[in-house]
XYZ file of C-alpha atoms in Angstrom:
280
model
C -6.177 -13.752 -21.294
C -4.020 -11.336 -19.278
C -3.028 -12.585 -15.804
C -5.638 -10.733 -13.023
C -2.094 -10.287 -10.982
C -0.605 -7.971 -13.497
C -0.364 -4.099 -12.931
C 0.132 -1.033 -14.848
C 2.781 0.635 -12.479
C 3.597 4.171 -12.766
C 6.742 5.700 -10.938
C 7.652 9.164 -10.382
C 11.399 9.199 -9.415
C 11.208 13.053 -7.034
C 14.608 14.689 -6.429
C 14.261 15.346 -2.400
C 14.338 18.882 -2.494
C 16.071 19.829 -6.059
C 18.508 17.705 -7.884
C 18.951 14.080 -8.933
C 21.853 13.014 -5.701
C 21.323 14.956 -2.406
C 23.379 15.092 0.431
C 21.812 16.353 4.007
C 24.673 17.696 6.180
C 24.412 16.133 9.999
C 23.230 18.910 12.786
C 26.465 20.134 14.725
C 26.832 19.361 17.686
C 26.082 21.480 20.309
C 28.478 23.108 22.879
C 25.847 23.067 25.903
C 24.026 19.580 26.052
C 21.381 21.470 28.046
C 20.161 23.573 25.107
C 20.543 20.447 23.122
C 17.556 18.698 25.426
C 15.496 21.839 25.477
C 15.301 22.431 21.897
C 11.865 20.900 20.238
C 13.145 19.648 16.884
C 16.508 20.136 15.121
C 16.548 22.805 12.417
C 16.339 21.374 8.661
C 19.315 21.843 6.604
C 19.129 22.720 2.974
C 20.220 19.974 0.661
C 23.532 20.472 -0.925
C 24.126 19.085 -4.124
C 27.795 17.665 -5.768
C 28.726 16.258 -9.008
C 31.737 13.769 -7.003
C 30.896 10.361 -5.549
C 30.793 10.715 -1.310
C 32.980 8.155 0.685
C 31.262 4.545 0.959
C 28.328 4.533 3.752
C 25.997 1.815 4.867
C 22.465 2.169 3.463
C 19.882 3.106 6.058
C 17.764 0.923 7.709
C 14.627 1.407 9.430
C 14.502 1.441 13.467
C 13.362 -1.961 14.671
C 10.005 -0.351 16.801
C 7.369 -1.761 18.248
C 4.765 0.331 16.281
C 0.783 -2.450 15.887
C -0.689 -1.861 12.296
C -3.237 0.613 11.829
C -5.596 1.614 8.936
C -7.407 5.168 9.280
C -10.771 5.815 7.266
C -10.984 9.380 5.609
C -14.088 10.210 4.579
C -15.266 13.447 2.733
C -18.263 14.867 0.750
C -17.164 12.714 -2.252
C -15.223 9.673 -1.346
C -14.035 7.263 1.207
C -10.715 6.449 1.552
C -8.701 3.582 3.660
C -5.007 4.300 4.552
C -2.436 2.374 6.469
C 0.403 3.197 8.595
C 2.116 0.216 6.578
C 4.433 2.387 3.859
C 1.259 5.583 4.421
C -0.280 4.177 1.868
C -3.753 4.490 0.185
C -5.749 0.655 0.788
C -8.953 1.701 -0.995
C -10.495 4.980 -2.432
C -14.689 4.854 -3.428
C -16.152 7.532 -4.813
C -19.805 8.136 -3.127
C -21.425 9.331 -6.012
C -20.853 6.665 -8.530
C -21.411 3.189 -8.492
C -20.413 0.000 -9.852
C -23.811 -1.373 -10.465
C -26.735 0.000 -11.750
C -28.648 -0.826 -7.811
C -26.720 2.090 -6.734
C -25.677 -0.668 -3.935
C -21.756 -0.703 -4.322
C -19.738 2.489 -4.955
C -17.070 2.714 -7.679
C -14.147 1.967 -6.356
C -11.431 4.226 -8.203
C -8.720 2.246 -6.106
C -9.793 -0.931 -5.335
C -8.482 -3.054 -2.285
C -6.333 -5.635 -3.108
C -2.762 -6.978 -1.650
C -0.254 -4.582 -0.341
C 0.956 -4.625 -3.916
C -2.149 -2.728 -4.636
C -2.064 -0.068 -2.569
C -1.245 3.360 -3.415
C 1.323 6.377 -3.271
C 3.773 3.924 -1.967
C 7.045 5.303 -1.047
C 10.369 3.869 -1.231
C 13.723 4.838 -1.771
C 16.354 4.428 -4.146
C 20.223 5.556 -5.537
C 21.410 5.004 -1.775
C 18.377 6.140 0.172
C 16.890 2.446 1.836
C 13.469 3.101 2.594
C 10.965 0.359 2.150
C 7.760 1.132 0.384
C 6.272 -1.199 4.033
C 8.072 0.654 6.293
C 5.960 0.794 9.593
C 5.292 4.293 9.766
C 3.999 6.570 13.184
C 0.628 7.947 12.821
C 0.172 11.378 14.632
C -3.654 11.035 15.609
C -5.175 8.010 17.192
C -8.578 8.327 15.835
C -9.839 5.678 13.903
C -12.005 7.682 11.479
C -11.768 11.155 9.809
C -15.050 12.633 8.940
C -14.832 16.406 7.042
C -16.811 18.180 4.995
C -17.340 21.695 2.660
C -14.442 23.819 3.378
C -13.107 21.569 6.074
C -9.300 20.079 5.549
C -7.456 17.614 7.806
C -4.247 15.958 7.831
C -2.514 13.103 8.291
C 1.358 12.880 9.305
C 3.116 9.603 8.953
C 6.600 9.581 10.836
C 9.409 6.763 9.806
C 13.046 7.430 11.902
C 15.973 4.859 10.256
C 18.426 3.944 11.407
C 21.111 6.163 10.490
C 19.367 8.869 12.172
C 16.984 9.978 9.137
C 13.732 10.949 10.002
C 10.926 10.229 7.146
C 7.550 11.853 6.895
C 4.945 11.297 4.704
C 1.922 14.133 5.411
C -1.596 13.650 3.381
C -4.073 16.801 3.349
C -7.369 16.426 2.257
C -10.380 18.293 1.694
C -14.079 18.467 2.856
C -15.528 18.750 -1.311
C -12.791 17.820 -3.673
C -10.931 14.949 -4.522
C -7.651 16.217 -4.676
C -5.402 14.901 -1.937
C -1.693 16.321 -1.109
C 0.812 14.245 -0.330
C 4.137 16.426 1.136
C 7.547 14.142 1.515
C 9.819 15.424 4.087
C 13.468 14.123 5.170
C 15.571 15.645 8.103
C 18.935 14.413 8.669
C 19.544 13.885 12.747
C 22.287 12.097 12.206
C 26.178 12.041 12.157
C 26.224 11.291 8.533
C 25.645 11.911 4.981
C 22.384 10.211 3.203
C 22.079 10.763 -0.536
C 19.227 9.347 -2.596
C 16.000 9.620 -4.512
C 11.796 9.018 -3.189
C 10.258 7.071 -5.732
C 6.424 7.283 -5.074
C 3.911 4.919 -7.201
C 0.569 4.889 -8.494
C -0.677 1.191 -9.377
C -3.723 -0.429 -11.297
C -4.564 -3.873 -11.376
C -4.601 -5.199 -15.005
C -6.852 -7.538 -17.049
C -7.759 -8.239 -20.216
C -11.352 -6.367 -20.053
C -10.207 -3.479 -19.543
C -8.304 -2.700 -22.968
C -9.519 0.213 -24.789
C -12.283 0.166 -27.302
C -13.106 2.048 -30.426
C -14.278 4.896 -28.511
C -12.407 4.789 -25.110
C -8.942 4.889 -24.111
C -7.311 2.473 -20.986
C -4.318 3.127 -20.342
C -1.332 5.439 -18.659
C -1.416 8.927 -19.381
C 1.461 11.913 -18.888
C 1.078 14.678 -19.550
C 4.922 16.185 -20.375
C 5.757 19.969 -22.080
C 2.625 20.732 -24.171
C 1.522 16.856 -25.191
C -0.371 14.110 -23.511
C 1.254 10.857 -24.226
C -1.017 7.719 -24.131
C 0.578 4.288 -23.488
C -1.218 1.293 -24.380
C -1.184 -1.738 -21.837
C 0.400 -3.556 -25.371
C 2.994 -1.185 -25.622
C 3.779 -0.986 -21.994
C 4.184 -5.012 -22.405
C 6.839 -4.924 -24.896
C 8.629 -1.962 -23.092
C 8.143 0.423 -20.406
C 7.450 4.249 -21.279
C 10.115 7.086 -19.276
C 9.446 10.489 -19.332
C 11.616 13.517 -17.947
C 11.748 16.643 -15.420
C 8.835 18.018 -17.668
C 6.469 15.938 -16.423
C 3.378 17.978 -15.555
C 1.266 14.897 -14.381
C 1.069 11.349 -14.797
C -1.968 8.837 -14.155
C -4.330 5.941 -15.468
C -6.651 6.520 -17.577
C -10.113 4.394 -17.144
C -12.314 5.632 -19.853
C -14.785 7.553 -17.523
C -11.909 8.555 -14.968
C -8.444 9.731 -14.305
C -6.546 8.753 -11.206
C -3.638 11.092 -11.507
C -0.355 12.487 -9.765
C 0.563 16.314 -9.892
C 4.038 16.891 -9.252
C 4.890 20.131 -7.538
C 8.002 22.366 -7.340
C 9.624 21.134 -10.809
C 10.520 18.371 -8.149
C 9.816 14.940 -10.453
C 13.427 13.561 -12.244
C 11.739 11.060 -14.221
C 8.858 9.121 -15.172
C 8.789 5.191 -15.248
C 5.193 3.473 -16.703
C 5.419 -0.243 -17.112
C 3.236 -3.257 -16.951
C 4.342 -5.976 -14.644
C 3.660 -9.047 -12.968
C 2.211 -8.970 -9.358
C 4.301 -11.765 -8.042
């Protein structure tokens, strides 16, 4: 029997703005340190892209704050979700109108709570970009609980500032009657130097042997690239892990009634990693 510590991971690899290895020009300086102190927020750069290695530069490293763990309940029409401000991830999502027993008494839990391995849309980076998927992140609001329904949306902005003068946000809208949830990823350089890299952001599912796919079900990751949806069994995944390209229109799990699922937008995804690994 299959480990209950094993997970179906699924990574998409997104290209921070457009391109595989980004570099974010530091702000100039500016002549009149007055203006400098008056000025709200420094202006975002585009990215600029280049096909030659940069000079060698020390990864970046979160800021050592002082910033207490939080978790922030979101709750619409049709689900309840738990986030933290540990990596702005996703704890828990339920879905309020089905249920895991036939009582009605305990709601299906589409992401179930688990470790910090568990939890969803973590963020981390990669190719030169040091970002922890646990990164301590800001949280804008200080309520405890978001309540919205109908044609309601609310958001949620997660702020990160490393070291090196790189300022991460990860910003989560969500709406009063659907379950779709946007997640935006934004980087601005306030530094002196030059950060290149790639956002990896995951989707996990805890793993075990019940699960597997019947006769008349499938279990399994699902992506959905050019005009095909490509199944990978939690066998196959075993034996190796599946990678898909830039034509990636969405990737997800697949749990015979339901499909937990992530949407790239704005051609932005590079590549496609699904593998099944030990939770160690």
């Amino acid at each position: 029997m299959e480990n209950k510590n094993t997970l179906i991971a699924i990574s998409l690899m997104l290209a921070v703005w457009l391109g595989f290895t980004l570099f974010f020009a530091p702000e100039p300086v500016p002549t009149d340190p007055v203006e400098r102190v008056a000025e709200t927020a420094p202006a975002e750069r585009p990215a600029q892209l280049s096909e030659t290695a940069p000079e060698t530069f020390a990864p970046a490293q979160p800021l050592q704050e002082s910033i207490p763990l939080r978790e922030i309940v979101v709750e619409n029409d049709i689900f309840r979700a738990v986030l933290s401000n540990s990596g702005a991830r996703i704890v828990s999502l339920q879905l309020k109108d089905y249920y895991e027993t036939a009582d009605g008494q305990v709601l299906y839990a589409m992401l179930p709570e688990g470790p910090q391995s568990h939890w969803n849309l973590a963020t981390h980076g990669i190719e030169g970009l040091h970002l922890p998927a646990d990164t301590i992140y800001r949280l804008e609001t200080q309520e405890e609980q978001l309540l919205l329904s109908g044609e309601q949306t609310r958001r949620l902005v997660f702020t990160t500032t490393l070291e090196n003068g790189l300022v991460a946000e990860k910003i989560y809208t969500f709406y009063g009657h659907s379950y779709q949830i946007d997640l935006q990823h934004r980087l601005r350089n306030a530094g002196e130097g030059m950060v290149r890299g790639v956002l990896a952001v995951s989707l996990v599912t805890p793993w075990t042997e019940e699960m597997r796919s019947g006769y008349f079900e499938f279990v399994g990751g699902a992506t959905h690239t050019g005009d095909r949806v490509n199944q990978d069994e939690a066998d196959d995944l075993q034996r190796r892990p599946s990678v898909y390209g830039a034509d990636t229109v969405w990737t997800g799990f697949v749990d015979k009634y339901f499909l937990s699922a992530v949407i790239p937008s704005r051609d932005a995804v590079a590549r496609v990693h699904v593998e099944k690994s030990q939770d160690l």
